[in-house]
Coordinates of N, CA and C in Angstrom, one line a residue:
X747 N 1.7 -12.5 -8.1 CA -0.3 -12.8 -8.1 C -0.9 -12.8 -9.6
X748 N 0.4 -12.2 -10.9 CA -0.2 -12.7 -11.9 C -0.5 -14.1 -12.1
X749 N 0.3 -14.6 -11.8 CA 0.3 -16.2 -11.5 C -1.0 -17.0 -11.3
X750 N -1.6 -16.0 -9.7 CA -3.0 -16.7 -9.8 C -4.2 -16.2 -10.5
X751 N -3.9 -15.3 -11.6 CA -5.0 -14.5 -11.8 C -5.3 -13.1 -11.7
X752 N -4.3 -12.8 -11.1 CA -4.8 -11.4 -10.7 C -4.3 -10.0 -11.4
X753 N -5.2 -9.3 -12.0 CA -4.8 -8.6 -12.8 C -4.2 -7.2 -11.7
X754 N -2.9 -6.3 -12.1 CA -2.1 -5.9 -11.2 C -2.0 -4.4 -12.1
X755 N -2.3 -3.3 -11.0 CA -2.4 -2.3 -11.3 C -1.2 -1.3 -10.5
X756 N -0.7 -0.6 -11.4 CA 0.6 0.2 -10.8 C 0.3 1.2 -10.6
X757 N 0.8 2.1 -9.4 CA -0.1 3.0 -9.1 C 1.1 4.5 -9.3
X758 N 1.2 5.3 -10.1 CA 2.2 6.1 -10.5 C 1.7 7.4 -9.9
X759 N 2.4 8.1 -9.0 CA 2.3 9.5 -8.4 C 2.6 10.3 -9.2
X760 N 1.8 11.8 -9.5 CA 2.4 12.6 -10.1 C 3.0 13.5 -10.0
X761 N 3.0 13.4 -8.4 CA 4.5 14.3 -7.5 C 6.0 13.4 -8.3
X762 N 6.8 14.4 -8.0 CA 8.2 14.0 -8.7 C 9.0 13.8 -7.3
X763 N 9.2 12.8 -7.3 CA 10.0 12.1 -5.7 C 11.5 12.1 -5.9
X764 N 12.4 12.7 -5.5 CA 14.1 12.6 -5.3 C 14.5 11.3 -5.6
X765 N 15.7 11.2 -6.0 CA 16.3 9.9 -6.2 C 17.0 10.2 -4.7
X766 N 17.3 10.9 -4.4 CA 18.3 11.1 -2.9 C 17.9 10.3 -2.1
X767 N 18.0 9.3 -1.7 CA 17.5 8.4 -0.7 C 17.2 9.4 0.7
X768 N 17.9 10.1 1.1 CA 17.8 11.1 2.3 C 16.6 12.0 2.1
X769 N 16.4 13.0 1.0 CA 15.4 13.4 0.9 C 14.0 12.9 0.4
X770 N 14.3 11.8 -0.5 CA 13.4 10.6 -0.7 C 12.1 10.5 1.3
X771 N 13.2 9.7 1.7 CA 12.4 9.6 3.3 C 11.9 10.7 3.8
X772 N 12.8 12.2 3.6 CA 12.1 13.3 4.6 C 10.6 13.7 3.7
X773 N 11.0 13.6 2.4 CA 9.7 14.3 1.8 C 8.5 12.9 1.9
X774 N 8.6 12.0 1.5 CA 7.6 10.6 1.7 C 7.4 10.5 3.2
X775 N 8.2 10.5 4.5 CA 7.7 10.5 5.2 C 7.0 11.5 6.0
X776 N 7.6 12.8 5.0 CA 6.6 13.9 5.9 C 5.0 13.9 5.0
X777 N 5.0 13.4 4.1 CA 3.5 13.5 3.6 C 2.7 12.1 4.1
X778 N 3.6 10.8 4.5 CA 2.8 9.8 5.1 C 2.4 10.2 6.5
X779 N 3.2 10.6 7.2 CA 2.9 11.4 8.6 C 2.0 12.2 8.8
X780 N 1.5 13.4 7.7 CA 0.1 13.9 8.0 C -0.5 13.6 6.9
X781 N -0.6 12.2 6.4 CA -1.9 11.5 5.8 C -2.1 12.3 4.5
X782 N -1.2 12.7 3.7 CA -1.0 13.5 2.8 C -1.8 12.8 1.4
X783 N -2.1 12.7 0.7 CA -2.2 12.3 -0.9 C -2.0 13.0 -2.3
X784 N -1.4 11.8 -2.9 CA -0.5 12.5 -4.4 C -1.7 12.2 -5.2
X785 N -1.5 13.2 -6.3 CA -2.4 13.1 -7.4 C -1.9 11.7 -8.4
X786 N -2.6 11.2 -8.8 CA -2.3 10.1 -9.4 C -2.1 10.0 -11.1
X787 N -1.4 9.4 -11.7 CA -1.4 9.4 -13.4 C -2.4 8.1 -13.5
X788 N -3.5 8.5 -14.7 CA -4.3 7.7 -14.9 C -4.6 6.3 -14.4
X789 N -4.6 6.3 -13.0 CA -5.1 5.7 -12.2 C -6.9 5.6 -12.3
X790 N -7.5 4.1 -13.2 CA -8.7 3.4 -13.0 C -9.2 3.1 -11.8
X791 N -10.5 3.8 -11.4 CA -11.0 3.3 -10.2 C -12.2 2.6 -10.1
X792 N -12.3 1.9 -11.4 CA -13.1 1.0 -11.7 C -12.9 -0.1 -10.8
X793 N -13.7 -0.5 -9.9 CA -13.5 -2.3 -9.9 C -14.4 -2.6 -9.2
X794 N -15.4 -2.3 -10.2 CA -16.7 -3.1 -10.1 C -16.9 -4.2 -10.1
X795 N -15.9 -5.1 -11.2 CA -15.9 -6.2 -11.7 C -15.2 -7.5 -10.5
X796 N -14.4 -6.9 -10.0 CA -13.8 -7.8 -9.0 C -14.3 -7.6 -7.6
X797 N -14.1 -9.0 -6.8 CA -14.7 -9.3 -5.6 C -13.8 -9.0 -4.2
X798 N -12.6 -9.2 -5.3 CA -11.0 -9.2 -4.2 C -10.3 -8.1 -4.7
X799 N -10.0 -7.5 -3.8 CA -8.9 -6.3 -3.7 C -7.8 -6.5 -3.1
X800 N -6.5 -6.7 -3.4 CA -5.4 -6.6 -2.4 C -4.8 -5.3 -2.8
X801 N -3.9 -4.5 -2.0 CA -3.6 -3.2 -2.0 C -2.2 -3.7 -1.1
X802 N -1.0 -3.1 -2.2 CA 0.2 -3.4 -1.7 C 0.8 -1.8 -1.5
X803 N 1.8 -1.6 -0.4 CA 2.5 -0.3 0.3 C 3.6 -0.4 0.8
X804 N 4.2 0.3 0.2 CA 5.4 0.4 1.1 C 4.8 1.5 2.2
X805 N 5.9 1.3 3.4 CA 5.8 2.0 4.9 C 6.7 2.9 4.7
X806 N 6.1 4.2 4.9 CA 7.0 5.5 5.4 C 6.5 5.8 6.4
X807 N 7.8 6.6 7.6 CA 7.9 6.8 8.7 C 6.3 5.5 9.4
X808 N 6.6 4.8 9.3 CA 5.3 4.0 10.0 C 3.6 4.0 9.4
X809 N 3.8 4.4 8.4 CA 2.3 4.7 7.9 C 2.3 4.5 6.4
X810 N 1.3 4.5 5.4 CA 1.3 4.6 4.4 C 1.5 5.1 3.6
X811 N 2.1 5.2 2.3 CA 2.6 6.3 1.7 C 1.6 7.2 0.9
X812 N 1.8 8.2 0.4 CA 0.5 9.3 -0.3 C 0.3 8.4 -1.3
X813 N 0.5 8.2 -2.3 CA -0.2 7.3 -3.3 C -1.0 6.2 -3.0
X814 N -0.9 5.5 -1.7 CA -1.7 4.4 -1.5 C -2.8 5.4 -0.7
X815 N -2.5 6.4 0.0 CA -3.6 7.4 0.5 C -4.6 7.7 0.0
X816 N -4.1 7.9 -1.6 CA -5.1 8.6 -2.2 C -5.9 7.4 -2.8
X817 N -5.3 5.8 -3.1 CA -5.9 4.7 -3.7 C -7.2 4.7 -3.1
X818 N -6.9 4.4 -1.6 CA -8.2 4.3 -0.7 C -9.1 4.9 -0.6
X819 N -8.5 6.4 -0.5 CA -9.4 7.7 -1.0 C -10.2 7.3 -2.0
X820 N -9.8 7.3 -3.4 CA -10.5 7.0 -4.4 C -11.7 5.8 -4.8
X821 N -11.0 4.6 -4.3 CA -11.6 3.8 -4.6 C -13.0 3.2 -3.6
X822 N -14.2 2.4 -4.1 CA -15.2 2.2 -2.9 C -15.0 0.9 -2.8
X823 N -14.5 0.4 -1.6 CA -13.9 -0.8 -1.1 C -15.0 -1.8 -0.4
X824 N -16.2 -0.9 -0.3 CA -17.3 -1.4 0.8 C -18.0 -3.0 -0.2
X825 N -18.2 -3.8 0.4 CA -18.4 -5.1 0.1 C -17.2 -5.9 -0.9
X826 N -16.2 -5.5 -0.9 CA -15.1 -6.1 -1.4 C -14.3 -7.0 -0.4
X827 N -13.7 -8.3 -0.9 CA -12.5 -8.8 0.2 C -11.5 -8.4 0.1
X828 N -11.2 -7.6 0.8 CA -9.8 -6.6 0.8 C -8.7 -7.3 1.8
X829 N -7.2 -7.2 1.2 CA -6.4 -7.5 1.8 C -5.2 -6.5 1.5
X830 N -4.5 -6.0 2.4 CA -3.3 -5.4 2.8 C -1.9 -5.7 2.7
X831 N -1.1 -5.7 2.2 CA 0.2 -6.0 2.1 C 1.3 -4.7 2.5
X832 N 1.9 -4.8 3.5 CA 2.5 -3.7 3.5 C 4.0 -4.3 3.9
X833 N 5.0 -3.4 3.3 CA 6.4 -3.7 3.4 C 7.0 -3.0 3.7
X834 N 7.9 -3.0 4.7 CA 8.5 -1.8 5.8 C 9.8 -2.8 6.1
X835 N 10.7 -1.4 6.3 CA 12.2 -1.5 6.7 C 12.1 -2.1 8.0
X836 N 11.5 -1.8 8.8 CA 11.7 -2.0 10.2 C 10.8 -3.3 10.6
X837 N 9.7 -3.8 9.5 CA 8.8 -4.5 9.9 C 8.0 -4.4 10.8
X838 N 7.5 -3.3 11.3 CA 6.6 -2.8 12.2 C 5.1 -2.1 11.3
X839 N 5.3 -1.3 11.0 CA 4.1 -0.5 10.6 C 2.9 -0.6 11.2
X840 N 3.2 0.3 12.7 CA 2.1 -0.1 13.7 C 0.9 0.9 13.4
X841 N 1.4 2.4 13.0 CA 0.3 3.2 12.5 C -0.4 2.7 11.2
X842 N 0.0 2.4 10.5 CA -0.4 1.9 9.0 C -1.8 0.7 9.2
X843 N -1.1 -0.2 10.3 CA -1.9 -1.3 10.9 C -3.7 -0.8 11.4
X844 N -2.9 -0.1 12.3 CA -4.1 0.7 13.5 C -5.0 1.4 12.3
X845 N -4.8 1.9 11.4 CA -5.5 2.6 10.1 C -5.9 1.8 9.6
X846 N -5.5 0.7 8.9 CA -6.4 0.0 8.0 C -7.5 -1.1 9.2
X847 N -7.2 -1.1 10.1 CA -7.9 -1.7 10.7 C -8.9 -1.0 11.6
X848 N -8.8 0.3 11.1 CA -10.3 1.2 11.7 C -11.1 1.7 10.7
X849 N -10.3 1.8 9.7 CA -10.8 1.6 8.2 C -11.9 0.7 8.0
X850 N -11.4 -0.8 7.9 CA -11.6 -1.7 7.1 C -11.9 -2.7 8.0
X851 N -11.8 -2.7 9.5 CA -11.8 -4.1 10.3 C -10.9 -5.2 10.4
X852 N -10.0 -5.2 9.2 CA -9.0 -6.3 9.2 C -7.7 -5.8 9.6
X853 N -6.7 -7.2 9.6 CA -5.4 -7.2 9.6 C -4.5 -7.0 8.8
X854 N -3.6 -6.6 8.6 CA -2.6 -6.3 7.5 C -0.9 -8.0 7.2
X855 N -1.1 -7.6 6.4 CA 0.0 -8.8 6.3 C 1.7 -7.9 6.2
X856 N 2.1 -8.0 7.1 CA 3.3 -7.2 6.8 C 4.8 -7.6 6.8
X857 N 5.4 -7.8 5.8 CA 6.6 -7.9 4.8 C 7.7 -6.9 5.7
X858 N 8.9 -7.4 6.3 CA 10.1 -6.6 6.4 C 10.9 -6.7 5.2
X859 N 11.1 -6.0 4.7 CA 12.0 -5.8 3.2 C 11.8 -6.9 2.7
X860 N 11.0 -7.3 1.7 CA 11.0 -8.7 1.4 C 11.9 -8.7 0.0
X861 N 12.3 -7.7 -0.6 CA 13.6 -7.7 -1.7 C 14.8 -8.3 -0.8
X862 N 15.3 -8.0 0.6 CA 16.3 -8.9 1.0 C 15.7 -9.7 1.9
X863 N 14.9 -10.0 2.1 CA 14.2 -11.3 3.1 C 13.1 -12.1 2.2
X864 N 13.6 -12.7 1.4 CA 12.9 -13.3 0.4 C 11.6 -14.8 1.3
X865 N 12.1 -14.4 2.7 CA 11.8 -15.9 3.7 C 10.3 -15.2 4.1
X866 N 10.2 -13.8 3.7 CA 8.7 -13.1 4.1 C 7.9 -13.7 3.6
X867 N 8.3 -14.0 2.0 CA 6.9 -14.1 1.8 C 6.0 -15.3 1.6
X868 N 6.4 -16.2 2.7 CA 5.5 -17.0 2.9 C 4.6 -16.7 3.6
X869 N 4.7 -15.6 3.9 CA 3.4 -15.1 4.6 C 2.1 -15.0 4.0
X870 N 2.6 -14.8 2.6 CA 1.7 -14.1 1.4 C 0.8 -15.5 0.5
X871 N 1.0 -16.7 1.6 CA 0.3 -17.8 1.1 C -1.2 -18.1 1.7
X872 N -1.5 -17.1 2.5 CA -3.0 -17.0 2.7 C -3.7 -16.2 1.9
X873 N -3.2 -15.6 1.0 CA -3.8 -14.7 0.1 C -4.5 -15.7 -1.1
X874 N -5.3 -16.0 -1.3 CA -5.9 -16.7 -2.6 C -5.2 -16.7 -3.7

């Protein structure tokens, strides 16, 4: 996206997540299931100079992860052209898709493990 002129903002949680995959899945999945939000490190909420916003999120337990729940809670996305890119091991993300549809009335782009399946990236062609 940088090559298309997008500014990339990394979302960093103040929560310390474990390196152990099993524990990470348990904690992250729990937070996602209950729509928890994380406190973020130096997250700039000023998006006034942008017309288009693309939010990308890993999916935990079929839902948006806690840091991204915080992002959508903090940002005023009214009157913005928004897109969501969700990356999921299962490729489904049904609860996350439904939440985004209910909040913003839009469909999400779902990528199944894009690091393993590079062919999934073709789905991003519709992002300007």
